[in-house]
Coordinates of C-alpha atoms in Angstrom, one line a residue:
X1 CA -19.4 38.1 -4.9
X2 CA -18.7 34.9 -6.7
X3 CA -19.2 31.7 -4.6
X4 CA -16.0 30.4 -2.9
X5 CA -14.6 27.4 -4.7
X6 CA -14.7 24.2 -2.7
X7 CA -11.3 23.0 -1.5
X8 CA -9.7 20.1 -3.4
X9 CA -7.8 19.1 -0.2
X10 CA -10.3 16.6 1.0
X11 CA -9.4 13.6 3.3
X12 CA -9.5 11.3 0.3
X13 CA -7.0 13.5 -1.7
X14 CA -4.7 13.8 1.3
X15 CA -4.7 10.1 1.9
X16 CA -4.0 9.5 -1.8
X17 CA -1.0 11.9 -1.7
X18 CA 0.4 10.2 1.5
X19 CA 0.1 6.8 -0.1
X20 CA 1.9 7.9 -3.2
X21 CA 4.7 9.5 -1.2
X22 CA 5.3 6.3 0.6
X23 CA 5.1 4.2 -2.6
X24 CA 7.5 6.5 -4.4
X25 CA 10.0 6.4 -1.5
X26 CA 9.8 2.6 -1.5
X27 CA 11.0 1.9 -5.0
X28 CA 13.2 5.1 -5.4
X29 CA 15.3 4.5 -2.3
X30 CA 17.0 1.5 -4.1
X31 CA 18.0 3.3 -7.3
X32 CA 21.3 4.9 -6.3
X33 CA 22.7 1.7 -4.8
X34 CA 21.6 -0.8 -7.4
X35 CA 24.5 -0.1 -10.0
X36 CA 27.2 -0.9 -7.4
X37 CA 25.1 -3.8 -6.0
X38 CA 24.9 -5.4 -9.5
X39 CA 28.6 -4.8 -10.1
X40 CA 29.4 -6.5 -6.7
X41 CA 27.6 -9.6 -8.0
X42 CA 29.6 -9.5 -11.3
X43 CA 27.0 -8.0 -13.5
X44 CA 28.5 -4.6 -14.3
X45 CA 27.8 -5.0 -18.0
X46 CA 24.0 -5.3 -17.2
X47 CA 23.6 -1.9 -15.6
X48 CA 21.5 -0.6 -18.5
X49 CA 18.9 -3.4 -17.6
X50 CA 18.4 -2.1 -14.0
X51 CA 15.9 0.5 -15.3
X52 CA 14.9 -0.9 -18.6
X53 CA 13.7 -4.3 -17.2
X54 CA 11.7 -2.4 -14.6
X55 CA 10.1 -0.2 -17.2
X56 CA 9.5 -3.2 -19.6
X57 CA 7.1 -5.0 -17.2
X58 CA 5.7 -1.6 -16.1
X59 CA 4.8 -0.9 -19.7
X60 CA 3.5 -4.4 -20.4
X61 CA 1.2 -4.3 -17.4
X62 CA -0.3 -0.9 -18.2
X63 CA -3.1 -2.2 -20.5
X64 CA -4.1 -4.7 -17.9
X65 CA -4.0 -2.1 -15.1
X66 CA -5.9 0.4 -17.3
X67 CA -8.7 -2.2 -18.0
X68 CA -8.8 -3.3 -14.3
X69 CA -8.9 0.3 -13.2
X70 CA -11.9 1.0 -15.4
X71 CA -13.8 -2.2 -14.5
X72 CA -12.7 -3.6 -11.2
X73 CA -11.9 -0.3 -9.3
X74 CA -9.2 2.2 -8.5
X75 CA -8.5 1.0 -4.9
X76 CA -7.7 -2.6 -5.6
X77 CA -5.4 -1.8 -8.5
X78 CA -3.5 0.7 -6.3
X79 CA -3.1 -1.9 -3.6
X80 CA -1.7 -4.5 -6.1
X81 CA 1.0 -2.0 -7.1
X82 CA 2.2 -1.4 -3.6
X83 CA 2.0 -5.1 -2.7
X84 CA 4.5 -5.9 -5.5
X85 CA 7.0 -3.5 -3.8
X86 CA 6.5 -5.3 -0.4
X87 CA 7.3 -8.7 -1.9
X88 CA 10.3 -7.6 -4.0
X89 CA 11.9 -5.8 -1.1
X90 CA 12.0 -9.1 0.9
X91 CA 13.2 -11.1 -2.1
X92 CA 16.2 -9.0 -3.2
X93 CA 18.4 -10.3 -0.3
X94 CA 17.3 -13.9 -1.1
X95 CA 17.8 -13.9 -4.9
X96 CA 21.3 -12.5 -4.7
X97 CA 22.7 -13.7 -8.1
X98 CA 22.8 -11.7 -11.2
X99 CA 20.0 -13.7 -12.9
X100 CA 17.9 -13.5 -9.7
X101 CA 18.4 -9.8 -9.4
X102 CA 17.4 -9.2 -13.1
X103 CA 14.3 -11.4 -12.6
X104 CA 13.3 -9.3 -9.6
X105 CA 13.7 -6.1 -11.6
X106 CA 11.3 -7.5 -14.1
X107 CA 8.8 -8.4 -11.4
X108 CA 9.3 -5.1 -9.5
X109 CA 8.2 -3.2 -12.6
X110 CA 4.6 -4.4 -12.1
X111 CA 4.4 -2.0 -9.1
X112 CA 4.6 1.2 -11.2
X113 CA 2.5 -0.5 -13.9
X114 CA -0.4 -0.6 -11.5
X115 CA -0.5 2.0 -8.8
X116 CA 0.1 5.3 -10.7
X117 CA -2.5 4.3 -13.4
X118 CA -5.2 3.9 -10.9
X119 CA -4.0 6.9 -8.8
X120 CA -4.3 9.3 -11.7
X121 CA -7.8 8.0 -12.5
X122 CA -8.8 8.4 -8.8
X123 CA -7.6 12.1 -8.9
X124 CA -9.7 12.8 -12.0
X125 CA -12.7 11.2 -10.2
X126 CA -12.6 13.4 -7.1
X127 CA -11.3 16.7 -8.5
X128 CA -13.3 19.1 -10.8
X129 CA -11.9 19.1 -14.4
X130 CA -10.9 22.8 -14.3
X131 CA -8.5 22.0 -11.4
X132 CA -7.0 18.8 -12.7
X133 CA -3.7 20.5 -13.4
X134 CA -3.5 21.9 -9.9
X135 CA -4.5 18.6 -8.2
X136 CA -2.1 16.5 -10.4
X137 CA 0.6 19.0 -9.7
X138 CA 0.1 18.7 -5.9
X139 CA -0.1 14.9 -6.1
X140 CA 3.0 14.8 -8.2
X141 CA 4.7 17.0 -5.7
X142 CA 4.1 14.3 -3.0
X143 CA 5.3 11.6 -5.4
X144 CA 8.4 13.7 -6.0
X145 CA 9.0 14.2 -2.3
X146 CA 9.1 10.4 -2.0
X147 CA 11.5 10.4 -5.0
X148 CA 13.8 12.9 -3.2
X149 CA 13.7 11.3 0.2
X150 CA 13.9 7.8 -1.0
X151 CA 17.4 7.9 -2.7
X152 CA 18.9 10.0 0.0
X153 CA 17.6 7.9 2.9
X154 CA 18.2 4.7 1.0
X155 CA 21.9 5.5 0.5
X156 CA 22.2 6.6 4.2
X157 CA 20.6 3.3 5.4
X158 CA 22.7 1.2 3.0
X159 CA 25.9 2.9 4.1
X160 CA 25.1 2.6 7.8
X161 CA 23.3 -0.8 8.1
X162 CA 23.9 -2.6 4.8
X163 CA 21.9 -2.9 1.6
X164 CA 19.8 -5.8 2.7
X165 CA 18.3 -3.7 5.6
X166 CA 17.6 -1.0 3.0
X167 CA 15.6 -3.5 1.0
X168 CA 13.5 -4.4 4.1
X169 CA 12.9 -0.7 4.8
X170 CA 11.6 -0.4 1.2
X171 CA 9.1 -3.2 1.9
X172 CA 8.0 -1.5 5.1
X173 CA 7.2 1.8 3.3
X174 CA 5.2 0.0 0.6
X175 CA 3.2 -1.8 3.3
X176 CA 2.3 1.5 4.9
X177 CA 1.1 2.7 1.5
X178 CA -1.2 -0.3 1.3
X179 CA -2.7 0.3 4.7
X180 CA -3.6 3.9 3.6
X181 CA -5.1 2.7 0.3
X182 CA -7.3 0.1 1.9
X183 CA -8.9 2.8 4.0
X184 CA -9.9 4.9 1.0
X185 CA -13.3 5.0 -0.6
X186 CA -13.7 3.5 -4.1
X187 CA -14.7 6.1 -6.7
X188 CA -15.5 3.9 -9.7
X189 CA -19.3 4.2 -10.1
X190 CA -20.0 1.0 -12.1
X191 CA -17.6 -1.4 -10.4
X192 CA -17.6 -5.0 -11.6
X193 CA -16.6 -8.2 -9.8
X194 CA -13.1 -9.4 -10.7
X195 CA -13.4 -11.9 -13.6
X196 CA -10.9 -13.7 -15.7
X197 CA -12.2 -11.9 -18.8
X198 CA -10.6 -8.7 -17.4
X199 CA -7.1 -10.3 -18.0
X200 CA -7.8 -10.8 -21.7
X201 CA -7.1 -7.9 -24.0
X202 CA -8.1 -7.0 -27.5
X203 CA -6.5 -4.2 -29.5
X204 CA -8.9 -1.6 -28.3
X205 CA -7.9 -2.3 -24.7
X206 CA -4.2 -1.6 -25.1
X207 CA -4.1 2.0 -26.4
X208 CA -6.4 5.0 -26.1
X209 CA -6.1 6.6 -29.5
X210 CA -7.4 9.9 -28.2
X211 CA -4.5 10.1 -25.7
X212 CA -1.8 9.2 -28.2
X213 CA -0.6 12.8 -28.8
X214 CA 0.2 13.0 -25.1
X215 CA 1.9 9.6 -25.3
X216 CA 4.2 10.7 -28.1
X217 CA 5.4 13.8 -26.2
X218 CA 5.8 11.7 -23.1
X219 CA 8.0 9.1 -24.8
X220 CA 10.5 11.7 -26.1
X221 CA 10.6 13.7 -22.9
X222 CA 11.3 10.7 -20.6
X223 CA 14.3 9.3 -22.5
X224 CA 16.3 11.7 -20.4
X225 CA 15.0 10.3 -17.2
X226 CA 16.1 6.8 -18.3
X227 CA 19.6 8.0 -18.9
X228 CA 19.7 9.9 -15.6
X229 CA 18.5 6.9 -13.5
X230 CA 21.1 4.6 -15.2
X231 CA 24.2 6.9 -15.5
X232 CA 24.0 9.6 -12.9
X233 CA 24.9 7.4 -9.9
X234 CA 28.2 6.4 -11.6
X235 CA 28.8 10.0 -12.8
X236 CA 28.2 11.4 -9.3
X237 CA 30.8 9.0 -7.8
X238 CA 33.2 10.0 -10.5
X239 CA 32.8 13.6 -9.6
X240 CA 33.4 12.9 -5.9
X241 CA 29.9 12.7 -4.4
X242 CA 29.8 10.4 -1.3
X243 CA 26.0 10.1 -1.4
X244 CA 24.9 9.1 -4.8
X245 CA 21.4 10.3 -4.0
X246 CA 22.3 14.0 -3.9
X247 CA 21.5 14.5 -7.6
X248 CA 18.1 13.0 -7.2
X249 CA 17.4 15.1 -4.1
X250 CA 18.5 18.3 -5.9
X251 CA 16.3 17.8 -8.9
X252 CA 13.3 16.7 -6.8
X253 CA 13.6 19.7 -4.6
X254 CA 13.2 22.1 -7.5
X255 CA 10.6 19.9 -9.1
X256 CA 8.6 20.1 -5.8
X257 CA 8.9 23.9 -5.7
X258 CA 7.8 24.3 -9.3
X259 CA 4.8 21.9 -8.9
X260 CA 3.2 24.3 -6.5
X261 CA 2.4 26.6 -9.4
X262 CA 2.9 24.6 -12.6
X263 CA -0.4 22.7 -12.5
X264 CA -2.3 25.9 -11.9
X265 CA -0.5 27.6 -14.8
X266 CA -1.5 24.7 -17.2
X267 CA -5.1 25.1 -16.0
X268 CA -5.0 28.8 -16.9
X269 CA -2.9 29.0 -20.1
X270 CA -3.4 25.5 -21.6
X271 CA -1.3 22.3 -21.5
X272 CA 0.6 22.5 -24.8
X273 CA 2.2 25.9 -24.0
X274 CA 3.3 24.8 -20.6
X275 CA 4.6 21.5 -21.9
X276 CA 6.7 23.3 -24.6
X277 CA 8.3 25.4 -21.8
X278 CA 9.1 22.3 -19.8
X279 CA 10.7 20.6 -22.8
X280 CA 13.0 23.6 -23.5
X281 CA 14.1 23.6 -19.9
X282 CA 15.0 19.9 -20.0
X283 CA 17.2 20.7 -23.1
X284 CA 19.1 23.3 -21.1
X285 CA 19.4 20.9 -18.2
X286 CA 20.9 18.1 -20.3
X287 CA 23.5 20.6 -21.7
X288 CA 24.5 21.8 -18.2
X289 CA 24.8 18.2 -16.9
X290 CA 26.9 17.2 -19.9
X291 CA 29.2 20.1 -19.3
X292 CA 29.5 19.7 -15.5
X293 CA 32.9 18.5 -14.4
X294 CA 32.4 19.1 -10.7
X295 CA 29.6 18.2 -8.3
X296 CA 28.4 21.8 -7.9
X297 CA 27.7 22.2 -11.6
X298 CA 26.1 18.7 -11.7
X299 CA 23.7 19.8 -8.9
X300 CA 22.9 23.0 -10.9
X301 CA 22.0 20.8 -13.8
X302 CA 19.9 18.6 -11.5
X303 CA 18.0 21.7 -10.3
X304 CA 17.2 22.8 -13.8
X305 CA 16.1 19.3 -14.8
X306 CA 13.9 19.2 -11.8
X307 CA 12.3 22.5 -12.9
X308 CA 11.6 21.1 -16.3
X309 CA 10.1 17.8 -15.0
X310 CA 8.1 19.7 -12.4
X311 CA 6.5 21.7 -15.3
X312 CA 6.1 18.7 -17.6
X313 CA 4.6 16.1 -15.3
X314 CA 1.3 17.6 -14.2
X315 CA 0.7 19.3 -17.6
X316 CA 1.1 16.0 -19.5
X317 CA -1.0 14.1 -17.0
X318 CA -3.8 16.7 -17.2
X319 CA -3.5 16.9 -21.0
X320 CA -3.9 13.1 -21.1
X321 CA -7.1 13.2 -19.1
X322 CA -8.3 16.2 -21.2
X323 CA -8.0 14.1 -24.3
X324 CA -9.8 11.1 -23.0
X325 CA -13.4 10.2 -22.3
X326 CA -14.6 9.6 -18.7
X327 CA -15.3 5.9 -19.2
X328 CA -11.8 5.3 -20.5
X329 CA -9.7 7.3 -18.1
X330 CA -7.8 4.3 -16.9
X331 CA -6.9 3.3 -20.4
X332 CA -5.9 6.9 -21.3
X333 CA -3.6 7.2 -18.3
X334 CA -2.2 3.7 -19.1
X335 CA -1.4 4.9 -22.6
X336 CA 0.6 7.8 -21.2
X337 CA 2.4 5.6 -18.8
X338 CA 3.2 3.0 -21.5
X339 CA 4.8 5.8 -23.4
X340 CA 6.7 7.0 -20.3
X341 CA 8.1 3.5 -19.6
X342 CA 9.1 3.1 -23.3
X343 CA 10.9 6.4 -23.1
X344 CA 12.6 5.6 -19.8
X345 CA 13.4 2.1 -21.0
X346 CA 14.9 3.1 -24.3
X347 CA 17.0 5.8 -22.7
X348 CA 18.3 3.4 -20.1
X349 CA 19.0 0.5 -22.4
X350 CA 20.5 2.5 -25.3
X351 CA 22.4 4.8 -23.0
X352 CA 23.6 2.0 -20.8
X353 CA 24.7 -0.1 -23.7
X354 CA 26.8 2.6 -25.2
X355 CA 28.2 3.6 -21.8
X356 CA 29.6 0.1 -21.1
X357 CA 31.3 1.4 -17.9
X358 CA 33.4 4.0 -19.8
X359 CA 32.8 7.0 -17.6
X360 CA 33.8 9.7 -20.1
X361 CA 31.1 8.6 -22.5
X362 CA 28.4 10.0 -20.2
X363 CA 28.6 13.6 -21.3
X364 CA 28.3 12.5 -24.9
X365 CA 25.2 10.5 -24.2
X366 CA 23.5 13.4 -22.4
X367 CA 24.2 15.7 -25.3
X368 CA 22.8 13.2 -27.8
X369 CA 19.6 12.9 -25.9
X370 CA 18.9 16.6 -26.7
X371 CA 17.9 15.3 -30.1
X372 CA 15.2 13.1 -28.6
X373 CA 13.8 16.0 -26.6
X374 CA 13.8 18.2 -29.8
X375 CA 11.7 15.5 -31.5
X376 CA 9.1 15.9 -28.8
X377 CA 9.2 19.7 -29.3
X378 CA 8.7 19.4 -33.1
X379 CA 5.9 16.9 -32.7
X380 CA 4.0 19.1 -30.2
X381 CA 4.4 22.2 -32.5
X382 CA 3.0 20.0 -35.4
X383 CA 0.1 18.9 -33.2
X384 CA -0.7 22.5 -32.2
X385 CA -0.7 23.7 -35.8
X386 CA -2.9 20.8 -36.9
X387 CA -5.4 21.5 -34.1
X388 CA -5.5 25.2 -34.9
X389 CA -6.3 24.4 -38.5
X390 CA -9.1 22.0 -37.5
X391 CA -10.6 24.6 -35.2
X392 CA -10.5 27.3 -38.0
X393 CA -12.5 25.2 -40.4

């Protein structure tokens, strides 16, 4: 009989998943309430900036977090990301002007610029390569559970106790995430002391060229997420939903269910095939969402979108690590996340600008984004054909 495979569900992996669940809940719980919060301050025309400013600094910080992850260590970089959420949660009630709010959205983006980069590298360090897809799928499942619980609980807390109390709860969850991270073992073998040189970048530090194919596909696929984060809270209210977090809960539930098997499937059949399937499902989801004129059909679209992202996320993450070299895992993951933030930010900014609080434009915007997803499909087909030609020579 073949020897039994060692379980990937070690104490370190479980702690990592718990920390990510709390971190994800922390910043996601705000999202459904922020558009109305900004409008109440007189900043309705800036709704597109709620997500795009967040993703701007997340993207800018990725090269730094990638370099620090590869040199300083995974654990301290994860702790920095959660610490930013703690600080911002306490500052939202204090900086209660439009300009103060937008400044905080910029600062808050550093959280996702740091923690997920180091987290993905940590997973690759403690899990065998042949099970990266499975492990990243399970970790993504926990991150998605936080993404589902956060908006629903955040809206409930805001409705019952006020939005300021919700901000403080966000800080508490991020603080708990830090406690877990600080009790985890560092996995970087050649760890260096923090030095100012780590904060200076050259061109080679910014992008991992080997990981660029995954970055291109990531960019196109995540434009839809930027639109959803920016527009769905208003669209949900228009269709009569009392809890604006329902859409996010529905898509996350299906995403969680799919992740149980999606990562394993990509380990078995290859990342590109699985990614193509995910992209086609996202196209269907956008069409259903654009056609939905009641909350029931909107939630069906949310479920389909969740299935698509549940397939895409672990496959793209594992593909990124596949393409990279071990000594540059942090930089490769940062490259993927830079592309993700660019996609989310472009979707949020362009979609929010055209939307301009004219509610019936939302279906048009969702349909238009199908073109962006199609660009991702075409590029991946081109990459597969080019790779097959290279292998045949």
